[in-house]
Amino acid sequence: MSRAATFWVWAVFAFMYLPIAMIALFSLNDSKIMSLPFSGFTLHWYADVLGDGRLGGGFLTTLSVAFLVAICATVLGALAALALSFYPMRGRGIFTVLLLAPFLIPKLILAVAQLILFNEAGLPRSLLTVIGAQTVIVLPFSTLVIASVLIRIDRGLLEAAADLGASGLSAFRRVVLPLMANGLLASWVVAFVLSSSEYVLTAFVSGRAQPLSVLVASDFRFALSPSLNALAVMIVFGNIALVALAELIRRRAGQARG
Amino acid sequence: MSARVGTYLAAPVMAFLIALCVTPLLILFAYSFFRVDFVAISYDPSFANYAKIAGSATYRGLILKAFGSGALVAAITAVIGYPVAWFIAKRAGAMKSALLTLLLVPLYSGDLVRVFAWRVLLGAEGVINRSLIWAGVTDAPIQGLLFSPLATHIALTYNYLPFMVIGLWLAFESLDDAWLEAAADLGAKGPSRFARVVLPLTSPGLIAGGLMVFVMVVGDYLTPQLLGGASGITVISAINDLFGTAFDWPLGSAIAWTMLAILMAFFALGAVLIRRSSLVGGA
């Protein structure tokens, strides 16, 4: 039974990586046709993407949006995680539901709701509305990352600081904050990745300046081409590298305590 | 005093969520009672939109179809994920955290890229069809591969399987092996140990994972749109059309709130079921 299970697990993981492996393979194949006899190795699909000015502009927009969304989500996520896991608070249950709701509500429904709000409030759609909207759906994840670091901090340290005469604020600044710093950094990176690859919400609330995901959506929708494969591969590996970095930072936050 | 600290910390987050999540949904709710008068929205409340949804076979069909897809994909991911979760919790040993990380990594590639990758695999000009033609298995591309319910459901399963595995893995982690030994000592055979011990004790994970997958499949817009072809019209894409080309925001709002209300009912039911099944587990 154990061998059958091992085989099953391998098969499932192969399924999870099959699509990514395929686009990676054909992004390196020297032919416009994506079919099995490989025609040889090439990097010119990557050169095509990197030389495309329209994509370059979208990429810069994405970077600046993701940079700011990651800061907003990390600051709010830190406040939420502290309130949920460190300092007792009133209305904890409803706060948790409110925090998780954006993760479970269908994104398109949240998108049309925000569209109506911005419309009623007379706010023109811009990168500002994109940043606000994305922060809402990234917040559950950044809170989770920071909370996972906070719950490993020994409460005894706070008591010790109080016994030594530290005020609540100085105990926080000199004990809790240094211990949660890695959690904040990990949250920033995860939020950056989630923001940069978000599409449905972004498409609804973005104005004239369009991030990369909105820009390439119609290409992805209507065309198949090796240079789109190359673009997708760069996005995937960029994201994976950043997430690996965040995970490394988060784990070191644990080890320093251990 | 410290209960105040937590409340103060939470206040800005609460304010932000009320501004950009709760308020928009409430305005959406208000809109669901309005109507479109030629090209302007007439703020004259009535239940007409909800009556229209209840009376329309098309919208009723789309809502049922969404729930059918959600239930189907939840069931498929449960069957595929159950052995995986068991293996990660009970047999993986030192590889446990590596396997969990590997499971979650594809999620970070973003929905757009993942759906695109399935188009590359399944499309008429895609890898599978081209390669089958090259190998001489068929002369013409198999059209049914892409733009079909099959393609949509393969990709939906792919998208949401990790969430099911995580839910089940948590349940297996808290399953004490002593229960199994006790059942074996009392003479229970393999299948009956599974049906009467393992399955009931992991059912909270099954319900939680199933609910999560169900909700995300129902709310998925991109996957059916990009892979389903003519079959890709869903209740979610209908909302999208009403807010775009069809310009009937009030009707779109009413459909959106119908979906939200049904999903909330499912959550309440799920919470009750999980509480009840964990009571059984604790007994």
Short mmCIF file of C-alpha atoms in Angstrom, two decimals, chain A residues 9-181:
data_model
loop_
_atom_site.label_atom_id
_atom_site.label_comp_id
_atom_site.label_asym_id
_atom_site.label_seq_id
_atom_site.Cartn_x
_atom_site.Cartn_y
_atom_site.Cartn_z
CA VAL A 9 2.18 11.14 -4.72
CA TRP A 10 4.82 11.28 -7.45
CA ALA A 11 2.13 11.27 -10.13
CA VAL A 12 0.23 14.12 -8.45
CA PHE A 13 3.37 16.23 -8.10
CA ALA A 14 4.24 15.54 -11.74
CA PHE A 15 0.75 16.78 -12.68
CA MET A 16 1.31 19.94 -10.63
CA TYR A 17 4.53 20.74 -12.47
CA LEU A 18 3.61 19.49 -15.96
CA PRO A 19 2.20 22.77 -17.36
CA ILE A 20 5.13 24.86 -16.09
CA ALA A 21 7.65 22.32 -17.38
CA MET A 22 5.98 22.33 -20.82
CA ILE A 23 6.05 26.09 -21.31
CA ALA A 24 9.64 26.17 -20.06
CA LEU A 25 10.62 23.46 -22.56
CA PHE A 26 8.96 25.10 -25.55
CA SER A 27 10.25 28.54 -24.64
CA LEU A 28 13.72 27.17 -25.43
CA ASN A 29 12.72 25.35 -28.63
CA ASP A 30 13.85 26.92 -31.88
CA SER A 31 10.52 26.70 -33.73
CA LYS A 32 7.31 28.64 -33.85
CA ILE A 33 5.38 25.38 -33.77
CA MET A 34 4.96 23.82 -30.36
CA SER A 35 5.28 20.15 -31.14
CA LEU A 36 7.38 17.25 -30.08
CA PRO A 37 10.32 16.88 -32.43
CA PHE A 38 12.56 19.52 -30.88
CA SER A 39 14.17 21.76 -33.46
CA GLY A 40 17.09 22.89 -31.35
CA PHE A 41 17.95 25.22 -28.52
CA THR A 42 17.43 28.96 -28.67
CA LEU A 43 17.17 31.97 -26.40
CA HIS A 44 15.75 34.31 -29.01
CA TRP A 45 12.19 34.09 -27.65
CA TYR A 46 13.56 35.54 -24.42
CA ALA A 47 15.42 38.24 -26.34
CA ASP A 48 12.12 39.11 -28.11
CA VAL A 49 10.34 39.64 -24.79
CA LEU A 50 13.18 41.61 -23.20
CA GLY A 51 13.40 43.88 -26.25
CA ASP A 52 9.67 44.69 -26.22
CA GLY A 53 9.20 48.29 -25.06
CA ARG A 54 5.45 47.95 -24.40
CA LEU A 55 6.04 45.02 -22.05
CA GLY A 56 8.95 46.86 -20.43
CA GLY A 57 6.69 49.80 -19.58
CA GLY A 58 4.03 47.50 -18.11
CA PHE A 59 6.70 45.72 -16.12
CA LEU A 60 7.86 48.99 -14.53
CA THR A 61 4.24 49.88 -13.68
CA THR A 62 3.82 46.45 -12.07
CA LEU A 63 7.01 46.89 -10.05
CA SER A 64 5.99 50.27 -8.65
CA VAL A 65 2.44 49.09 -7.83
CA ALA A 66 3.68 45.87 -6.21
CA PHE A 67 6.32 47.79 -4.21
CA LEU A 68 3.65 50.03 -2.64
CA VAL A 69 1.01 47.30 -2.22
CA ALA A 70 3.61 45.20 -0.39
CA ILE A 71 4.33 48.07 2.03
CA CYS A 72 0.62 48.79 2.69
CA ALA A 73 -0.25 45.10 3.13
CA THR A 74 2.72 44.50 5.44
CA VAL A 75 1.96 47.49 7.69
CA LEU A 76 -1.75 46.61 7.97
CA GLY A 77 -0.92 42.89 8.20
CA ALA A 78 1.49 43.57 11.09
CA LEU A 79 -1.18 45.52 12.99
CA ALA A 80 -3.73 42.76 12.37
CA ALA A 81 -1.33 39.96 13.31
CA LEU A 82 -0.30 41.74 16.53
CA ALA A 83 -3.93 42.30 17.47
CA LEU A 84 -4.86 38.68 16.73
CA SER A 85 -1.91 36.83 18.21
CA PHE A 86 -0.13 39.08 20.70
CA TYR A 87 -2.34 41.64 22.35
CA PRO A 88 -5.82 40.53 23.35
CA MET A 89 -8.58 42.48 21.67
CA ARG A 90 -12.33 42.87 21.68
CA GLY A 91 -14.33 41.53 18.73
CA ARG A 92 -11.66 39.04 17.70
CA GLY A 93 -14.10 36.72 15.92
CA ILE A 94 -15.67 39.31 13.66
CA PHE A 95 -12.24 40.82 12.94
CA THR A 96 -10.95 37.42 11.77
CA VAL A 97 -13.98 36.90 9.52
CA LEU A 98 -13.52 40.38 8.05
CA LEU A 99 -9.83 39.73 7.39
CA LEU A 100 -10.43 36.39 5.64
CA ALA A 101 -13.49 37.53 3.66
CA PRO A 102 -11.52 39.05 0.73
CA PHE A 103 -9.82 35.68 0.22
CA LEU A 104 -13.12 33.80 -0.06
CA ILE A 105 -15.34 36.29 -1.88
CA PRO A 106 -15.19 35.67 -5.64
CA LYS A 107 -12.67 38.18 -6.96
CA LEU A 108 -14.91 39.31 -9.78
CA ILE A 109 -17.70 40.18 -7.34
CA LEU A 110 -15.28 42.19 -5.18
CA ALA A 111 -14.02 43.84 -8.37
CA VAL A 112 -17.46 45.01 -9.56
CA ALA A 113 -18.33 46.15 -6.02
CA GLN A 114 -15.19 48.31 -5.87
CA LEU A 115 -15.89 49.58 -9.36
CA ILE A 116 -19.29 50.86 -8.17
CA LEU A 117 -17.70 52.40 -5.05
CA PHE A 118 -15.05 54.27 -7.01
CA ASN A 119 -17.70 55.37 -9.48
CA GLU A 120 -20.07 56.64 -6.76
CA ALA A 121 -17.22 58.36 -4.90
CA GLY A 122 -16.14 60.08 -8.11
CA LEU A 123 -12.66 58.55 -7.90
CA PRO A 124 -11.16 58.10 -11.35
CA ARG A 125 -9.60 54.69 -11.93
CA SER A 126 -5.84 54.94 -11.58
CA LEU A 127 -2.87 53.18 -10.07
CA LEU A 128 -4.09 54.46 -6.70
CA THR A 129 -7.33 52.46 -6.97
CA VAL A 130 -5.29 49.44 -8.09
CA ILE A 131 -3.09 49.73 -4.99
CA GLY A 132 -6.11 49.99 -2.67
CA ALA A 133 -7.94 47.10 -4.29
CA GLN A 134 -4.92 44.78 -4.37
CA THR A 135 -4.04 45.53 -0.75
CA VAL A 136 -7.47 44.20 0.29
CA ILE A 137 -6.89 40.78 -1.24
CA VAL A 138 -3.21 40.51 -0.31
CA LEU A 139 -3.89 41.40 3.35
CA PRO A 140 -5.05 37.91 4.50
CA PHE A 141 -1.76 36.44 3.26
CA SER A 142 0.55 39.06 4.78
CA THR A 143 -1.30 38.77 8.11
CA LEU A 144 -0.84 34.99 8.04
CA VAL A 145 2.90 35.23 7.31
CA ILE A 146 3.51 37.73 10.12
CA ALA A 147 1.27 35.85 12.59
CA SER A 148 3.21 32.63 11.88
CA VAL A 149 6.36 34.39 13.12
CA LEU A 150 4.63 36.11 16.07
CA ILE A 151 3.18 32.92 17.56
CA ARG A 152 6.69 31.53 17.95
CA ILE A 153 7.87 34.46 20.09
CA ASP A 154 8.11 33.59 23.77
CA ARG A 155 5.66 35.76 25.81
CA GLY A 156 8.01 35.40 28.77
CA LEU A 157 10.32 37.88 27.05
CA LEU A 158 7.65 40.59 27.32
CA GLU A 159 7.15 39.87 31.00
CA ALA A 160 10.89 39.92 31.55
CA ALA A 161 11.09 43.31 29.83
CA ALA A 162 8.26 44.62 32.02
CA ASP A 163 9.98 43.29 35.15
CA LEU A 164 13.12 45.12 34.13
CA GLY A 165 11.12 48.32 34.03
CA ALA A 166 10.43 48.68 30.27
CA SER A 167 7.19 50.42 29.37
CA GLY A 168 4.77 48.67 27.01
CA LEU A 169 5.98 50.73 24.09
CA SER A 170 9.67 50.28 24.74
CA ALA A 171 9.20 46.53 25.32
CA PHE A 172 7.54 46.38 21.92
CA ARG A 173 10.23 48.44 20.23
CA ARG A 174 13.17 46.64 21.78
CA VAL A 175 11.86 43.08 22.10
CA VAL A 176 8.94 42.31 19.79
CA LEU A 177 9.88 44.44 16.80
CA PRO A 178 13.40 43.00 16.33
CA LEU A 179 11.97 39.47 16.68
CA MET A 180 9.26 40.06 14.10
CA ALA A 181 11.47 41.94 11.63
#
